[in-house]
Amino acid sequence: MSNWTPSSWKSRPAKQQVEYDDPAELADALARLSRLPPIVTSWEVEKLRKQLAEAGRGERFLLQGGDCSERFSDCRADLIDAKLKVLLMMSTVLVYGSGRPVVRVGRIAGQYAKPRSESTETINGLTLPVYRGDLVNRVDFTPSSRRPNPNNLLEAYSRSAMTINFIRSLLAGGWADVHHPEVWDLSRLGKNPQADEYHALVQHMRESVRFLDATLGRPLEELAQTEFYTSHEGLHLDYEQAATENPPLRTGWYDLSTHLPWIGERTRDLGGAHIEFFRGIANPIGVKVGPGMEPEELLELVRVLNPENEAGRLTLIVRMGAKKVTDRLPALVDRLKRSEQVVTWCCDPMHGNTYKTADGTKTRHFDDILAEVNSSFEVHASAGSVLGGVHFEMTGQNVTEVVGGSCGLTEADLATAYESDVDPRLNYAQSLELAFLVARQLKKRRG
Ligand code: PEP
Ligand code: CO
């Protein structure tokens, strides 16, 4: 990797970075951070890369999902449990639909930094730094909360570690055991039309598991530990650098704050600091791709980020919006195909479909989300390419942030339980419903 070091990004213009008022305090926090043990290991990261390569070829399907932004206050057993449950339920539905294994990746255990369009916010004549996620400052509109605080970096790292620790314990302890899918809270599905379908699926699973146990002569769980990976937007480069190391017995540098860091749509410019940092780390990485991306620009980006053209290295998370995807995506797919560049294509049907209601509430319509997913499947099918996965903003709670779906949420309902400080998320029922609809597409295209 020519001329790359974990800090070489500092010689490039860095967007969305934070102005701290005390450089010594920041340096001290980063030094302390870099001495802490990693949150994930390079062994897990390498395993994920293989699975993403499989997803790119259509041998597996990627389900990536979670909050737009985690808050420190989300580091709670019940909330983590609920998020994990809905993701596992969705993946179960997708496995049955696709007949393929699913790689599960949460936007979790580190999704604490947000890109913003302005650097300050003014209310009643008072101007303060904008909220950039709990990694940087706090959302309350007071000078002390909005001050970028270097200690938040350590707090975020600790809470990420606690979150993944709890997830690992739940999974290792048999909580997601295929023998007991019925514990996954079916009661909360209520009258949702998917409830019957889910019950039938669970019954089918139970019988299959019994059959396999009997055939193997030992419980299936001994072979099938549920795997789960983490991801976050690698926005705050000082933070990512502090977590980057060259582990023993490895030649490369790994960002071990997460398995799959991604570059956001606002920081993916070719000459910028984020591309410089990401090109040198050994993790599989994601890049958001919006409707402004041109085919030649994408090709250059892919060559910079994946010069060896390795499968699984690069996941392109396309977020065009339902109205633009059929127009914009084919030329991108075609350009990479003609150059034989290997990528894993993923559809983020959330970020191109955000709009504001008359009273200024940020929302998305379930139908637009579904339409973007379906159009992406179509585009890839026509191009002889593969849609390898989906990327959702979602939660295990019954929030009211996205309109539509068979729960029938309208704009008038949004105020009932709108909790997100940033983007609107699919609620529990909407998430599961979408999983069924994606599974249907996968089944239809299974051949
Ligand atoms: C996000 O994933 O929350 C986000 C900010 O997305 P994008 O970079 O695609 O706008
Ligand atoms: Co978002």
Tab-separated table of C-alpha atoms and ligand atoms in Angstrom:
chain	number	residue	atom	x	y	z
A	1	MET	CA	0.000	0.000	0.000
A	2	SER	CA	2.041	2.920	-1.283
A	3	ASN	CA	2.547	5.950	0.975
A	4	TRP	CA	-0.196	4.950	3.334
A	5	THR	CA	-0.011	5.234	7.114
A	6	PRO	CA	-2.866	5.268	9.650
A	7	SER	CA	-2.457	9.061	9.757
A	8	SER	CA	-1.802	9.824	6.072
A	9	TRP	CA	-5.427	11.013	5.791
A	10	LYS	CA	-4.340	14.132	7.689
A	11	SER	CA	-2.660	15.503	4.567
A	12	ARG	CA	-6.011	15.529	2.721
A	13	PRO	CA	-9.028	17.785	3.157
A	14	ALA	CA	-11.310	16.116	5.702
A	15	LYS	CA	-15.029	16.849	5.598
A	16	GLN	CA	-17.339	16.602	8.597
A	17	GLN	CA	-14.531	16.714	11.159
A	18	VAL	CA	-14.980	18.219	14.591
A	19	GLU	CA	-13.475	21.398	16.010
A	20	TYR	CA	-12.400	20.631	19.566
A	21	ASP	CA	-11.555	23.634	21.716
A	22	ASP	CA	-8.749	21.951	23.664
A	23	PRO	CA	-6.221	20.055	21.469
A	24	ALA	CA	-4.378	18.685	24.512
A	25	GLU	CA	-7.592	17.183	25.900
A	26	LEU	CA	-8.302	15.574	22.494
A	27	ALA	CA	-4.752	14.199	22.216
A	28	ASP	CA	-5.022	12.709	25.690
A	29	ALA	CA	-8.365	11.030	24.909
A	30	LEU	CA	-7.015	9.586	21.640
A	31	ALA	CA	-3.873	8.292	23.361
A	32	ARG	CA	-5.982	6.551	25.998
A	33	LEU	CA	-8.262	5.164	23.290
A	34	SER	CA	-5.408	3.699	21.289
A	35	ARG	CA	-4.189	1.728	24.323
A	36	LEU	CA	-7.509	-0.080	24.835
A	37	PRO	CA	-8.046	-3.609	23.492
A	38	PRO	CA	-9.881	-3.906	20.165
A	39	ILE	CA	-13.659	-4.320	20.015
A	40	VAL	CA	-13.465	-6.954	17.260
A	41	THR	CA	-10.646	-9.182	15.991
A	42	SER	CA	-8.994	-9.441	12.608
A	43	TRP	CA	-10.092	-13.109	12.480
A	44	GLU	CA	-13.742	-12.121	12.585
A	45	VAL	CA	-13.118	-9.345	10.092
A	46	GLU	CA	-11.557	-11.816	7.643
A	47	LYS	CA	-14.461	-14.204	8.066
A	48	LEU	CA	-16.895	-11.421	7.251
A	49	ARG	CA	-14.924	-10.525	4.133
A	50	LYS	CA	-15.395	-14.096	2.851
A	51	GLN	CA	-19.113	-13.961	3.548
A	52	LEU	CA	-19.485	-10.623	1.789
A	53	ALA	CA	-17.678	-12.092	-1.207
A	54	GLU	CA	-20.265	-14.878	-1.218
A	55	ALA	CA	-23.067	-12.322	-1.011
A	56	GLY	CA	-21.558	-10.528	-4.003
A	57	ARG	CA	-21.831	-13.750	-6.013
A	58	GLY	CA	-25.383	-14.473	-4.875
A	59	GLU	CA	-24.392	-17.422	-2.695
A	60	ARG	CA	-25.434	-15.589	0.451
A	61	PHE	CA	-27.552	-12.529	1.256
A	62	LEU	CA	-26.475	-9.526	3.337
A	63	LEU	CA	-28.876	-8.033	5.872
A	64	GLN	CA	-27.452	-4.835	7.335
A	65	GLY	CA	-29.638	-2.834	9.676
A	66	GLY	CA	-30.039	-0.776	12.797
A	67	ASP	CA	-30.502	2.757	14.013
A	68	CYS	CA	-29.595	5.789	11.970
A	69	SER	CA	-27.643	6.806	15.034
A	70	GLU	CA	-27.211	5.000	18.339
A	71	ARG	CA	-27.361	7.062	21.500
A	72	PHE	CA	-25.404	6.341	24.659
A	73	SER	CA	-28.755	5.841	26.369
A	74	ASP	CA	-29.480	2.955	23.940
A	75	CYS	CA	-26.811	0.850	25.650
A	76	ARG	CA	-29.460	-1.032	27.619
A	77	ALA	CA	-30.227	-4.755	27.806
A	78	ASP	CA	-33.861	-4.484	26.705
A	79	LEU	CA	-33.108	-2.283	23.702
A	80	ILE	CA	-30.160	-4.352	22.507
A	81	ASP	CA	-32.215	-7.512	22.975
A	82	ALA	CA	-35.083	-6.048	20.904
A	83	LYS	CA	-32.802	-4.899	18.067
A	84	LEU	CA	-31.049	-8.233	17.876
A	85	LYS	CA	-34.325	-10.118	17.942
A	86	VAL	CA	-35.888	-8.263	15.037
A	87	LEU	CA	-32.712	-8.615	12.971
A	88	LEU	CA	-32.596	-12.350	13.656
A	89	MET	CA	-36.282	-12.757	12.840
A	90	MET	CA	-35.749	-10.906	9.569
A	91	SER	CA	-32.750	-13.020	8.727
A	92	THR	CA	-34.734	-16.191	9.429
A	93	VAL	CA	-37.382	-15.023	6.977
A	94	LEU	CA	-34.694	-14.199	4.397
A	95	VAL	CA	-32.977	-17.569	4.792
A	96	TYR	CA	-36.274	-19.303	4.097
A	97	GLY	CA	-37.019	-17.068	1.146
A	98	SER	CA	-33.635	-17.212	-0.480
A	99	GLY	CA	-32.631	-20.746	0.430
A	100	ARG	CA	-29.232	-19.237	1.146
A	101	PRO	CA	-27.387	-18.299	4.300
A	102	VAL	CA	-27.685	-14.704	5.449
A	103	VAL	CA	-24.841	-12.577	6.759
A	104	ARG	CA	-26.186	-10.367	9.550
A	105	VAL	CA	-24.562	-6.997	10.118
A	106	GLY	CA	-25.916	-4.498	12.640
A	107	ARG	CA	-25.580	-0.739	12.454
A	108	ILE	CA	-24.720	-1.202	16.083
A	109	ALA	CA	-21.971	-1.110	18.726
A	110	GLY	CA	-20.373	2.061	17.391
A	111	GLN	CA	-22.857	3.884	15.122
A	112	TYR	CA	-22.432	7.093	17.128
A	113	ALA	CA	-21.271	9.725	14.589
A	114	LYS	CA	-23.481	11.627	12.137
A	115	PRO	CA	-22.644	13.800	9.120
A	116	ARG	CA	-24.539	17.096	9.181
A	117	SER	CA	-25.299	19.727	6.562
A	118	GLU	CA	-24.490	22.720	8.819
A	119	SER	CA	-21.806	23.049	11.475
A	120	THR	CA	-23.909	25.271	13.745
A	121	GLU	CA	-27.544	25.609	14.730
A	122	THR	CA	-29.308	28.804	15.814
A	123	ILE	CA	-32.407	28.873	18.023
A	124	ASN	CA	-33.859	32.148	19.346
A	125	GLY	CA	-30.671	34.015	18.528
A	126	LEU	CA	-28.383	31.498	20.263
A	127	THR	CA	-25.872	29.774	17.963
A	128	LEU	CA	-24.276	26.508	19.099
A	129	PRO	CA	-22.350	23.692	17.408
A	130	VAL	CA	-24.652	21.270	15.616
A	131	TYR	CA	-25.290	17.840	17.174
A	132	ARG	CA	-22.920	15.353	15.469
A	133	GLY	CA	-23.895	12.207	17.343
A	134	ASP	CA	-23.045	11.072	20.865
A	135	LEU	CA	-19.482	10.314	19.754
A	136	VAL	CA	-18.966	14.078	19.610
A	137	ASN	CA	-21.526	15.951	21.727
A	138	ARG	CA	-25.051	15.703	23.125
A	139	VAL	CA	-28.337	16.616	21.486
A	140	ASP	CA	-29.754	19.048	24.119
A	141	PHE	CA	-29.494	22.651	22.988
A	142	THR	CA	-27.226	23.977	25.750
A	143	PRO	CA	-23.635	25.222	25.426
A	144	SER	CA	-22.246	22.461	27.645
A	145	SER	CA	-24.130	19.635	25.845
A	146	ARG	CA	-23.230	20.866	22.394
A	147	ARG	CA	-19.544	21.369	23.191
A	148	PRO	CA	-17.537	18.680	21.352
A	149	ASN	CA	-16.170	16.663	24.254
A	150	PRO	CA	-13.165	14.339	23.691
A	151	ASN	CA	-14.284	12.152	26.593
A	152	ASN	CA	-17.270	11.097	24.477
A	153	LEU	CA	-14.816	9.174	22.284
A	154	LEU	CA	-13.873	6.964	25.233
A	155	GLU	CA	-17.465	6.694	26.349
A	156	ALA	CA	-18.519	5.613	22.833
A	157	TYR	CA	-15.785	3.005	22.705
A	158	SER	CA	-16.814	1.603	26.114
A	159	ARG	CA	-20.485	1.488	25.192
A	160	SER	CA	-19.670	-0.171	21.865
A	161	ALA	CA	-17.709	-2.812	23.771
A	162	MET	CA	-20.545	-3.320	26.276
A	163	THR	CA	-23.084	-3.606	23.463
A	164	ILE	CA	-21.139	-6.190	21.511
A	165	ASN	CA	-20.283	-8.050	24.698
A	166	PHE	CA	-23.975	-8.436	25.484
A	167	ILE	CA	-24.746	-9.495	21.904
A	168	ARG	CA	-21.979	-12.090	21.949
A	169	SER	CA	-23.209	-13.474	25.285
A	170	LEU	CA	-26.800	-13.716	24.077
A	171	LEU	CA	-25.749	-15.563	20.951
A	172	ALA	CA	-23.230	-17.854	22.661
A	173	GLY	CA	-25.701	-18.732	25.407
A	174	GLY	CA	-28.228	-20.221	23.002
A	175	TRP	CA	-30.626	-17.278	23.010
A	176	ALA	CA	-30.840	-17.400	19.211
A	177	ASP	CA	-30.853	-21.175	19.215
A	178	VAL	CA	-32.703	-22.541	16.214
A	179	HIS	CA	-34.505	-24.911	18.605
A	180	HIS	CA	-36.398	-22.050	20.214
A	181	PRO	CA	-37.414	-19.466	17.627
A	182	GLU	CA	-40.778	-19.220	19.399
A	183	VAL	CA	-39.185	-17.209	22.195
A	184	TRP	CA	-38.684	-14.410	19.719
A	185	ASP	CA	-41.644	-12.495	20.953
A	186	LEU	CA	-44.366	-13.509	18.527
A	187	SER	CA	-47.051	-11.978	20.685
A	188	ARG	CA	-45.966	-8.508	19.617
A	189	LEU	CA	-46.803	-9.257	16.011
A	190	GLY	CA	-50.462	-9.083	17.035
A	191	LYS	CA	-52.828	-8.843	14.104
A	192	ASN	CA	-50.086	-8.133	11.634
A	193	PRO	CA	-50.885	-10.084	8.427
A	194	GLN	CA	-47.374	-11.536	8.589
A	195	ALA	CA	-48.077	-13.182	11.957
A	196	ASP	CA	-49.627	-16.324	10.462
A	197	GLU	CA	-46.876	-16.601	7.901
A	198	TYR	CA	-44.267	-16.255	10.624
A	199	HIS	CA	-45.980	-18.870	12.842
A	200	ALA	CA	-46.041	-21.317	9.920
A	201	LEU	CA	-42.393	-20.637	9.227
A	202	VAL	CA	-41.472	-21.259	12.867
A	203	GLN	CA	-43.391	-24.526	12.851
A	204	HIS	CA	-41.593	-25.579	9.676
A	205	MET	CA	-38.234	-24.649	11.231
A	206	ARG	CA	-38.995	-26.630	14.360
A	207	GLU	CA	-39.719	-29.738	12.312
A	208	SER	CA	-36.621	-29.263	10.159
A	209	VAL	CA	-34.422	-28.824	13.223
A	210	ARG	CA	-35.855	-31.969	14.800
A	211	PHE	CA	-35.149	-33.857	11.573
A	212	LEU	CA	-31.576	-32.568	11.364
A	213	ASP	CA	-30.879	-33.276	15.053
A	214	ALA	CA	-32.069	-36.832	14.508
A	215	THR	CA	-30.010	-37.239	11.337
A	216	LEU	CA	-26.852	-35.817	12.873
A	217	GLY	CA	-27.300	-37.678	16.138
A	218	ARG	CA	-26.499	-34.476	18.086
A	219	PRO	CA	-28.029	-31.032	18.470
A	220	LEU	CA	-27.700	-28.797	15.452
A	221	GLU	CA	-26.593	-25.890	17.645
A	222	GLU	CA	-23.217	-27.547	18.099
A	223	LEU	CA	-22.650	-26.860	14.421
A	224	ALA	CA	-24.626	-23.696	13.925
A	225	GLN	CA	-23.553	-20.852	16.163
A	226	THR	CA	-25.385	-17.726	15.032
A	227	GLU	CA	-22.923	-15.186	13.688
A	228	PHE	CA	-23.419	-11.471	13.937
A	229	TYR	CA	-21.217	-8.608	12.766
A	230	THR	CA	-21.098	-4.884	13.501
A	231	SER	CA	-20.762	-1.834	11.281
A	232	HIS	CA	-20.754	1.931	11.545
A	233	GLU	CA	-20.030	4.964	9.399
A	234	GLY	CA	-16.299	5.649	9.704
A	235	LEU	CA	-16.794	9.379	9.874
A	236	HIS	CA	-14.608	10.605	12.734
A	237	LEU	CA	-11.152	9.813	11.424
A	238	ASP	CA	-9.235	10.510	14.655
A	239	TYR	CA	-11.454	7.938	16.371
A	240	GLU	CA	-11.042	5.355	13.593
A	241	GLN	CA	-7.288	5.905	13.494
A	242	ALA	CA	-6.986	5.374	17.254
A	243	ALA	CA	-8.643	1.957	16.848
A	244	THR	CA	-6.452	0.946	13.915
A	245	GLU	CA	-3.619	-1.481	14.503
A	246	ASN	CA	-1.364	-4.017	12.896
A	247	PRO	CA	-2.323	-7.178	14.817
A	248	PRO	CA	0.268	-9.871	15.568
A	249	LEU	CA	0.774	-12.336	12.685
A	250	ARG	CA	-0.959	-10.030	10.201
A	251	THR	CA	0.611	-7.906	7.531
A	252	GLY	CA	-2.213	-5.358	7.236
A	253	TRP	CA	-3.682	-2.584	9.352
A	254	TYR	CA	-7.172	-3.250	10.695
A	255	ASP	CA	-9.715	-0.778	12.044
A	256	LEU	CA	-10.820	-2.915	14.973
A	257	SER	CA	-13.535	-0.588	16.268
A	258	THR	CA	-15.951	-2.516	14.026
A	259	HIS	CA	-16.078	-5.301	11.462
A	260	LEU	CA	-17.433	-3.298	8.538
A	261	PRO	CA	-16.831	0.461	8.516
A	262	TRP	CA	-18.426	2.402	5.679
A	263	ILE	CA	-17.843	5.757	4.000
A	264	GLY	CA	-20.901	7.999	3.862
A	265	GLU	CA	-22.288	9.713	0.782
A	266	ARG	CA	-21.033	13.103	2.010
A	267	THR	CA	-17.420	12.095	2.566
A	268	ARG	CA	-16.687	9.862	-0.406
A	269	ASP	CA	-14.929	12.463	-2.584
A	270	LEU	CA	-11.878	11.003	-4.289
A	271	GLY	CA	-9.284	13.490	-3.061
A	272	GLY	CA	-10.637	13.513	0.472
A	273	ALA	CA	-9.310	12.240	3.782
A	274	HIS	CA	-11.882	9.471	4.190
A	275	ILE	CA	-10.909	7.724	0.966
A	276	GLU	CA	-7.261	8.039	1.961
A	277	PHE	CA	-7.871	6.426	5.370
A	278	PHE	CA	-10.119	3.661	4.067
A	279	ARG	CA	-7.875	2.653	1.166
A	280	GLY	CA	-5.229	1.484	3.629
A	281	ILE	CA	-7.243	-0.518	6.148
A	282	ALA	CA	-7.643	-4.252	5.631
A	283	ASN	CA	-11.307	-4.518	6.700
A	284	PRO	CA	-14.047	-5.148	4.207
A	285	ILE	CA	-15.492	-1.679	3.689
A	286	GLY	CA	-18.714	-0.119	2.442
A	287	VAL	CA	-19.272	3.031	0.407
A	288	LYS	CA	-22.597	4.804	0.067
A	289	VAL	CA	-23.440	5.622	-3.526
A	290	GLY	CA	-26.010	8.336	-4.192
A	291	PRO	CA	-27.714	9.512	-7.402
A	292	GLY	CA	-24.939	12.006	-8.198
A	293	MET	CA	-22.343	9.292	-8.787
A	294	GLU	CA	-21.079	9.040	-12.371
A	295	PRO	CA	-19.858	5.746	-13.841
A	296	GLU	CA	-16.254	6.907	-14.418
A	297	GLU	CA	-16.042	8.380	-10.939
A	298	LEU	CA	-17.290	5.123	-9.450
A	299	LEU	CA	-14.764	3.104	-11.420
A	300	GLU	CA	-11.930	5.291	-10.167
A	301	LEU	CA	-13.205	5.086	-6.596
A	302	VAL	CA	-13.429	1.300	-6.783
A	303	ARG	CA	-9.886	1.078	-8.174
A	304	VAL	CA	-8.506	3.267	-5.392
A	305	LEU	CA	-10.308	1.368	-2.646
A	306	ASN	CA	-9.812	-2.114	-4.056
A	307	PRO	CA	-6.664	-2.056	-6.206
A	308	GLU	CA	-6.228	-5.846	-6.016
A	309	ASN	CA	-9.866	-6.354	-7.086
A	310	GLU	CA	-10.512	-8.716	-4.168
A	311	ALA	CA	-13.985	-10.173	-3.718
A	312	GLY	CA	-15.608	-9.114	-0.423
A	313	ARG	CA	-13.395	-6.057	0.048
A	314	LEU	CA	-15.918	-3.526	-1.207
A	315	THR	CA	-19.666	-3.324	-0.665
A	316	LEU	CA	-21.418	-0.573	-2.614
A	317	ILE	CA	-24.424	0.586	-0.614
A	318	VAL	CA	-26.577	2.254	-3.244
A	319	ARG	CA	-29.082	4.871	-2.024
A	320	MET	CA	-30.627	6.563	-5.016
A	321	GLY	CA	-34.266	6.949	-4.034
A	322	ALA	CA	-37.154	4.999	-5.558
A	323	LYS	CA	-37.613	7.524	-8.378
A	324	LYS	CA	-33.986	7.576	-9.505
A	325	VAL	CA	-32.669	4.072	-9.082
A	326	THR	CA	-33.902	2.684	-12.410
A	327	ASP	CA	-32.367	5.670	-14.161
A	328	ARG	CA	-29.028	5.890	-12.389
A	329	LEU	CA	-28.029	2.394	-11.334
A	330	PRO	CA	-27.773	0.523	-14.688
A	331	ALA	CA	-24.866	2.616	-15.990
A	332	LEU	CA	-22.932	2.089	-12.749
A	333	VAL	CA	-23.467	-1.661	-12.806
A	334	ASP	CA	-22.530	-1.780	-16.466
A	335	ARG	CA	-19.330	0.268	-15.997
A	336	LEU	CA	-17.961	-1.992	-13.275
A	337	LYS	CA	-18.966	-5.099	-15.175
A	338	ARG	CA	-17.129	-3.991	-18.296
A	339	SER	CA	-13.985	-3.417	-16.227
A	340	GLU	CA	-14.461	-6.719	-14.399
A	341	GLN	CA	-14.405	-5.008	-11.024
A	342	VAL	CA	-15.746	-7.277	-8.312
A	343	VAL	CA	-18.030	-5.612	-5.753
A	344	THR	CA	-20.907	-6.641	-3.505
A	345	TRP	CA	-23.990	-4.624	-4.425
A	346	CYS	CA	-26.298	-3.657	-1.591
A	347	CYS	CA	-29.473	-1.543	-1.629
A	348	ASP	CA	-30.094	1.126	1.015
A	349	PRO	CA	-33.705	2.096	0.220
A	350	MET	CA	-33.852	4.555	3.138
A	351	HIS	CA	-31.616	7.563	2.495
A	352	GLY	CA	-32.861	8.510	-0.973
A	353	ASN	CA	-36.477	8.447	0.177
A	354	THR	CA	-36.507	10.860	3.098
A	355	TYR	CA	-38.964	13.757	2.976
A	356	LYS	CA	-40.456	16.266	5.385
A	357	THR	CA	-44.134	16.467	6.246
A	358	ALA	CA	-45.924	19.825	6.249
A	359	ASP	CA	-44.962	20.345	9.901
A	360	GLY	CA	-41.306	19.586	9.188
A	361	THR	CA	-41.129	16.005	10.514
A	362	LYS	CA	-38.604	13.827	8.678
A	363	THR	CA	-40.174	10.631	7.398
A	364	ARG	CA	-40.122	8.009	4.649
A	365	HIS	CA	-42.912	6.056	3.010
A	366	PHE	CA	-42.894	2.263	3.274
A	367	ASP	CA	-43.998	2.001	-0.376
A	368	ASP	CA	-41.002	4.038	-1.585
A	369	ILE	CA	-38.667	1.852	0.451
A	370	LEU	CA	-40.166	-1.284	-1.037
A	371	ALA	CA	-40.198	0.219	-4.539
A	372	GLU	CA	-36.478	1.012	-4.374
A	373	VAL	CA	-35.651	-2.532	-3.255
A	374	ASN	CA	-37.791	-4.055	-6.012
A	375	SER	CA	-36.331	-1.765	-8.679
A	376	SER	CA	-32.817	-2.671	-7.555
A	377	PHE	CA	-33.595	-6.358	-7.950
A	378	GLU	CA	-34.913	-5.585	-11.441
A	379	VAL	CA	-31.882	-3.553	-12.497
A	380	HIS	CA	-29.449	-6.243	-11.394
A	381	ALA	CA	-31.483	-9.012	-13.011
A	382	SER	CA	-31.553	-7.157	-16.354
A	383	ALA	CA	-27.818	-6.498	-16.176
A	384	GLY	CA	-26.941	-10.099	-15.328
A	385	SER	CA	-25.623	-8.828	-12.007
A	386	VAL	CA	-26.454	-9.697	-8.393
A	387	LEU	CA	-28.100	-7.672	-5.669
A	388	GLY	CA	-26.214	-9.092	-2.703
A	389	GLY	CA	-28.025	-7.455	0.176
A	390	VAL	CA	-30.126	-4.740	1.775
A	391	HIS	CA	-29.394	-1.979	4.280
A	392	PHE	CA	-32.169	-0.668	6.554
A	393	GLU	CA	-32.631	1.916	9.266
A	394	MET	CA	-34.821	0.074	11.732
A	395	THR	CA	-35.473	-0.666	15.365
A	396	GLY	CA	-37.026	-3.386	17.486
A	397	GLN	CA	-39.371	-0.856	19.125
A	398	ASN	CA	-42.875	0.153	18.089
A	399	VAL	CA	-41.881	3.641	17.004
A	400	THR	CA	-43.845	5.793	14.558
A	401	GLU	CA	-41.256	7.311	12.247
A	402	VAL	CA	-41.909	5.765	8.802
A	403	VAL	CA	-45.404	5.994	7.262
A	404	GLY	CA	-47.219	3.131	5.520
A	405	GLY	CA	-46.883	-0.621	5.807
A	406	SER	CA	-49.718	-2.875	6.845
A	407	CYS	CA	-49.746	-1.292	10.318
A	408	GLY	CA	-51.226	1.647	8.395
A	409	LEU	CA	-49.190	4.474	9.916
A	410	THR	CA	-50.114	7.888	8.563
A	411	GLU	CA	-48.413	11.264	8.833
A	412	ALA	CA	-50.892	12.130	11.571
A	413	ASP	CA	-49.578	9.174	13.637
A	414	LEU	CA	-45.930	10.190	13.476
A	415	ALA	CA	-46.012	12.213	16.696
A	416	THR	CA	-47.232	9.230	18.762
A	417	ALA	CA	-43.833	7.625	19.245
A	418	TYR	CA	-41.240	9.464	17.200
A	419	GLU	CA	-37.926	8.944	18.978
A	420	SER	CA	-35.158	9.337	16.425
A	421	ASP	CA	-32.993	12.472	16.713
A	422	VAL	CA	-31.846	11.926	13.143
A	423	ASP	CA	-33.379	9.735	10.390
A	424	PRO	CA	-36.732	7.896	10.657
A	425	ARG	CA	-36.567	4.130	11.206
A	426	LEU	CA	-38.807	1.219	10.284
A	427	ASN	CA	-40.531	-0.072	13.400
A	428	TYR	CA	-40.694	-3.688	14.493
A	429	ALA	CA	-43.712	-4.674	12.373
A	430	GLN	CA	-42.581	-2.689	9.317
A	431	SER	CA	-39.122	-4.298	9.489
A	432	LEU	CA	-40.518	-7.796	9.564
A	433	GLU	CA	-43.013	-7.031	6.824
A	434	LEU	CA	-40.225	-5.745	4.621
A	435	ALA	CA	-38.200	-8.892	5.274
A	436	PHE	CA	-41.126	-10.975	3.979
A	437	LEU	CA	-41.384	-8.813	0.875
A	438	VAL	CA	-37.641	-9.032	0.179
A	439	ALA	CA	-37.791	-12.799	0.802
A	440	ARG	CA	-40.545	-13.004	-1.797
A	441	GLN	CA	-38.277	-11.313	-4.358
A	442	LEU	CA	-35.430	-13.668	-3.502
A	443	LYS	CA	-37.687	-16.673	-3.849
A	444	LYS	CA	-39.037	-15.463	-7.181
A	445	ARG	CA	-35.522	-15.048	-8.528
A	446	ARG	CA	-34.138	-18.265	-7.099
A	447	GLY	CA	-34.843	-20.104	-10.325
B	1	PEP	C1	-26.675	7.046	7.135
B	1	PEP	O1	-26.450	5.897	6.732
B	1	PEP	O2	-27.250	7.308	8.210
B	1	PEP	C2	-26.282	8.183	6.255
B	1	PEP	C3	-25.988	9.375	6.729
B	1	PEP	O3	-26.328	7.828	4.959
B	1	PEP	P1	-25.742	8.515	3.628
B	1	PEP	O4	-24.259	8.632	3.846
B	1	PEP	O5	-26.100	7.510	2.595
B	1	PEP	O6	-26.439	9.825	3.458
B	2	CO	CO	-29.486	7.751	8.400
